Amino acid sequence: MVLYAAQRDSKDSGKGRTRRNRMDQTGQYGLYSVKMRASRDGAHISGAERIVPSDTVAKTAAALAERALSHPKGAPDFVNIKIEGAGSMLRLKVLPVSTNVTHTAEEGIAKAAELLAGAGITRINEIMSLFSETYAMRGAMLLDADTLERLEPDRARGVRATYMDDAESLARLSASGKNHYAEAIVLATKVQNAPGIIGEICVSDDPDYVTGYVATREIGYQRITTIKEKGSPNGGRIFLYRGPREDVPKTIDFLEHARVIVEGVPALPAPAEEHRLESVSAELRAIEERGLSRRCRTLSSPTGPVAEIDGRTVAVLSSNDYLDLARDPRVTQAAADAALRWGAGSGGSRLTTGTQPPHEALERHLAAFKGTERAILFATGYMANVGTISALVGKGDAVLSDELNHASIIDGCRLSGADVIVYRHNDMADLGRKLALCRGHRRRLAVSDAVFSMDGDILDLPRFVDACRRHDAFSMIDEAHSTGVLGASGRGICEHFGCEHPDILMGTLSKALGSEGGFVCTCREIAELIVNKARSFIFSTSPGAPAVTAADAALTILESEPDRVAALRRNVAFFTSELSRLGIAAKSESAIVPIIVGDERKAMDISAKLLDDGFLIPAIRYPTVARGSARLRCAIMSAHTEDQLRAAAAAIANACRSA
Ligand code: WAQ
Ligand code: MG
């Protein structure tokens, strides 16, 4: 009210004269108001305004037309662009801007109520309910802040604040042509300077945009990051008035006709931090709602057939340390000695400082164990797959991948840039057919898990290798769950079938070998290509000597104690027969025994119940396995006792029955 009077009375006071001088200066540049209004079937879609110098009018009009035509509410059938000389300007200092992070509409409305309480605005819930009526309005509702009586003469249109812009809008216009944030701040600043207005509430009318704001002169422009439910079209603006009825026309006149330039509008959505994180929180909530939320669990003891969780001892049926070598004193001593001798870390990639005698020794040992010319170490199995596949095939090549392959194979295929052709699970006829279709490609590579990590079944290796030979394709298998598990002496899937080995045998040090790292056993040429091209080999620090030496010691134990492999096999047979006896379908030729549950939440519930009962058996869900095929994944160790396995089978049968 004060400002409006000051403008009208400017001729008479010293203060007013200063303002008038500034207005005149602005006027000299020849400013124009460019307004856009878009509608369809007479219904308002959007409107905006810029105040710009004459030489920018055409560009501005074009940008606003563009914006009218691409509004989220839909395409307009009528766009009005109005250009008017703007004359002299009243300059207003921008309201201070703050952001309030809220996560639900309820929380946002509570925040709005709290913020407006200082201005004596109390009936927030009633006011908020009016936003279902503002959607189709071009302008705002003008409401008596206390009686909630509507004061605008044209209720369908509302009161439209016009002739206002940001002093800096030109620079912005060239950048994007559109800045909702700055426009809302400009509008709110003008509105709070109108006589009789004591506050404003704005909720975006975009169903996907849940942010709004409240404003008063005292609290400034207070963004509220979530003030409505996503998907709700309800939104608009409500101006809150307190004063005599006869002064309402003056207020409307100021809003609709006073020419205003707002100075100091922040250039970017001020603290963007909360807003960026809000979208992250929303994504997390969506994951949670689908029963797909994941978290890490801390084991407070070394992991063997039993371990400690949250101060309780539980039986562990989920470790990939199949032969119980991670805790073996010979293995841990080797790691400790290597740490003292070579240091904790290698300090670099294999191609810089990261190759030490332990690395070379383990590579020789692995090559001899698998019967290949060479072996190459990687920091993890994931890196071994990603690096090897993308080194061997690329654009113009074809990579054929089993539909149930591990994520690290899938990622390697994607990253390679080769055409990825997925064949039916363990279906060698399908693989053959698809290989035949890839004759035109430069190179063909077929890749498969040897033991499928979530199903526990075994690749039909002889026919896999045969199909690859016949179609001149490279063959690669992932022995993460087959090394130390398959074959009489644990050499893996080739020993199991007694057949020729494929071109590439990838494996890990982190499962039956009890340490960490990945490896590839292959011929000299492919090994050299990997050293030269595999980015995960070249651009990552090599595994440290302690891990490498531990794996080497574990491999020596595996070679000298084949009984461990036999014990593992006996345990799997015992466990699956116990389950079958209790009516739970379970079979496996490997150490992995899946129990299919189906529903994601149900699998989670069963797993939680089992933990209560003292058994750590995780639920495996999408995206690790297909949606609706959630399962318990039991991993058996050579060191489990029959008592442990019998008790686990009983607990599983019980939990599945009561779920
Ligand atoms: N005068 C009065 N009411 C208006 C005006 C105006 N000049 N412009 C728009 N409205 C009303 C009208 O009912 C619209 O449908 C509604 O407001 C929404 O207008 O900090 O989306 O231009 O991230 O779509 C605020 C949050 C977003 C910004 C506001 O405005 C932020 C928004 P829109
Ligand atoms: Mg909008």
mmCIF file of C-alpha atoms and ligand atoms in Angstrom, residues 44-49 67 71 73 97-99 131 133-141 157-164 179-185 187 191 200-206 209-213 221-225 235-239 255-256 269 275, ligand 1:
data_model
loop_
_atom_site.group_PDB
_atom_site.id
_atom_site.type_symbol
_atom_site.label_atom_id
_atom_site.label_comp_id
_atom_site.label_asym_id
_atom_site.label_seq_id
_atom_site.Cartn_x
_atom_site.Cartn_y
_atom_site.Cartn_z
ATOM 1 C CA HIS A 44 -6.491 -21.142 -20.337
ATOM 2 C CA ILE A 45 -3.229 -23.039 -20.896
ATOM 3 C CA SER A 46 -0.472 -20.602 -20.096
ATOM 4 C CA GLY A 47 0.556 -16.986 -20.023
ATOM 5 C CA ALA A 48 3.793 -15.096 -19.565
ATOM 6 C CA GLU A 49 5.240 -11.672 -19.903
ATOM 7 C CA ARG A 67 6.766 -21.776 -25.153
ATOM 8 C CA HIS A 71 3.253 -26.362 -22.625
ATOM 9 C CA LYS A 73 -0.933 -28.847 -20.342
ATOM 10 C CA VAL A 97 14.033 -16.321 -1.410
ATOM 11 C CA SER A 98 14.255 -19.446 0.739
ATOM 12 C CA THR A 99 13.562 -23.132 0.168
ATOM 13 C CA PHE A 131 -7.001 -25.021 -5.524
ATOM 14 C CA GLU A 133 -11.156 -24.425 -8.592
ATOM 15 C CA THR A 134 -8.157 -22.367 -9.739
ATOM 16 C CA TYR A 135 -6.936 -24.808 -12.412
ATOM 17 C CA ALA A 136 -8.857 -23.289 -15.306
ATOM 18 C CA MET A 137 -8.277 -19.678 -14.245
ATOM 19 C CA ARG A 138 -5.914 -17.375 -16.095
ATOM 20 C CA GLY A 139 -5.420 -15.299 -13.009
ATOM 21 C CA ALA A 140 -5.482 -15.678 -9.280
ATOM 22 C CA MET A 141 -8.243 -15.894 -6.733
ATOM 23 C CA ARG A 157 -10.684 -15.324 -15.057
ATOM 24 C CA GLY A 158 -9.387 -14.222 -11.665
ATOM 25 C CA VAL A 159 -7.021 -11.315 -11.106
ATOM 26 C CA ARG A 160 -4.024 -11.335 -13.361
ATOM 27 C CA ALA A 161 -0.846 -9.607 -12.274
ATOM 28 C CA THR A 162 0.770 -8.086 -15.355
ATOM 29 C CA TYR A 163 3.352 -5.571 -16.552
ATOM 30 C CA MET A 164 6.232 -6.952 -14.568
ATOM 31 C CA ASN A 179 12.568 -19.507 -16.323
ATOM 32 C CA HIS A 180 9.553 -20.470 -14.224
ATOM 33 C CA TYR A 181 11.467 -19.924 -11.061
ATOM 34 C CA ALA A 182 12.443 -16.304 -11.799
ATOM 35 C CA GLU A 183 8.983 -15.549 -13.165
ATOM 36 C CA ALA A 184 7.321 -16.796 -9.998
ATOM 37 C CA ILE A 185 9.636 -14.669 -7.850
ATOM 38 C CA LEU A 187 5.210 -12.160 -9.702
ATOM 39 C CA VAL A 191 1.952 -9.079 -5.538
ATOM 40 C CA GLU A 200 0.089 -15.418 -1.429
ATOM 41 C CA ILE A 201 -0.086 -19.172 -1.863
ATOM 42 C CA CYS A 202 0.922 -20.744 -5.159
ATOM 43 C CA VAL A 203 0.705 -24.382 -6.165
ATOM 44 C CA SER A 204 1.971 -25.309 -9.615
ATOM 45 C CA ASP A 205 -0.775 -26.361 -11.995
ATOM 46 C CA ASP A 206 1.559 -28.860 -13.656
ATOM 47 C CA TYR A 209 5.558 -30.443 -10.608
ATOM 48 C CA VAL A 210 4.811 -30.651 -6.894
ATOM 49 C CA THR A 211 6.642 -27.494 -5.835
ATOM 50 C CA GLY A 212 4.871 -24.306 -4.777
ATOM 51 C CA TYR A 213 5.497 -21.322 -2.552
ATOM 52 C CA TYR A 221 9.341 -15.978 -1.121
ATOM 53 C CA GLN A 222 9.320 -19.366 0.601
ATOM 54 C CA ARG A 223 9.512 -22.276 -1.808
ATOM 55 C CA ILE A 224 7.990 -25.505 -0.559
ATOM 56 C CA THR A 225 9.445 -28.413 -2.497
ATOM 57 C CA GLY A 235 -2.965 -25.676 -8.688
ATOM 58 C CA GLY A 236 -2.981 -21.968 -9.231
ATOM 59 C CA ARG A 237 -2.576 -18.827 -7.197
ATOM 60 C CA ILE A 238 -4.451 -17.328 -4.291
ATOM 61 C CA PHE A 239 -3.801 -13.707 -3.264
ATOM 62 C CA LEU A 255 -1.782 -5.813 -9.924
ATOM 63 C CA GLU A 256 -3.087 -5.451 -13.455
ATOM 64 C CA PRO A 269 17.101 -21.857 -8.492
ATOM 65 C CA HIS A 275 15.714 -30.062 -4.870
HETATM 66 N N1 WAQ B 1 -1.346 -13.474 -12.181
HETATM 67 C C1 WAQ B 1 -2.180 -14.209 -11.433
HETATM 68 N N2 WAQ B 1 -2.227 -15.532 -11.478
HETATM 69 C C2 WAQ B 1 -1.410 -16.163 -12.312
HETATM 70 C C3 WAQ B 1 -0.504 -15.460 -13.128
HETATM 71 C C4 WAQ B 1 -0.503 -14.062 -13.041
HETATM 72 N N3 WAQ B 1 0.318 -13.318 -13.767
HETATM 73 N N4 WAQ B 1 0.193 -16.353 -13.857
HETATM 74 C C5 WAQ B 1 -0.262 -17.555 -13.501
HETATM 75 N N5 WAQ B 1 -1.231 -17.461 -12.590
HETATM 76 C C6 WAQ B 1 -1.992 -18.544 -11.957
HETATM 77 C C7 WAQ B 1 -2.840 -19.275 -12.971
HETATM 78 O O1 WAQ B 1 -4.006 -19.765 -12.325
HETATM 79 C C8 WAQ B 1 -1.972 -20.414 -13.391
HETATM 80 O O2 WAQ B 1 -2.733 -21.503 -13.830
HETATM 81 C C9 WAQ B 1 -1.235 -20.733 -12.091
HETATM 82 O O3 WAQ B 1 -1.099 -19.471 -11.430
HETATM 83 C C10 WAQ B 1 0.113 -21.357 -12.298
HETATM 84 O O4 WAQ B 1 0.880 -20.526 -13.121
HETATM 85 O O5 WAQ B 1 10.084 -21.884 -7.128
HETATM 86 O O6 WAQ B 1 3.710 -23.172 -12.240
HETATM 87 O O7 WAQ B 1 2.765 -19.813 -14.540
HETATM 88 O O8 WAQ B 1 10.141 -23.694 -8.405
HETATM 89 O O9 WAQ B 1 2.172 -22.286 -14.338
HETATM 90 C C11 WAQ B 1 5.883 -22.050 -8.607
HETATM 91 C C12 WAQ B 1 7.141 -22.690 -8.085
HETATM 92 C C13 WAQ B 1 5.443 -22.556 -9.958
HETATM 93 C C14 WAQ B 1 8.358 -22.142 -8.768
HETATM 94 C C15 WAQ B 1 4.305 -21.678 -10.445
HETATM 95 O O10 WAQ B 1 3.181 -20.966 -12.403
HETATM 96 C C16 WAQ B 1 9.622 -22.618 -8.055
HETATM 97 C C17 WAQ B 1 3.715 -22.045 -11.773
HETATM 98 P P1 WAQ B 1 2.295 -20.933 -13.706
#
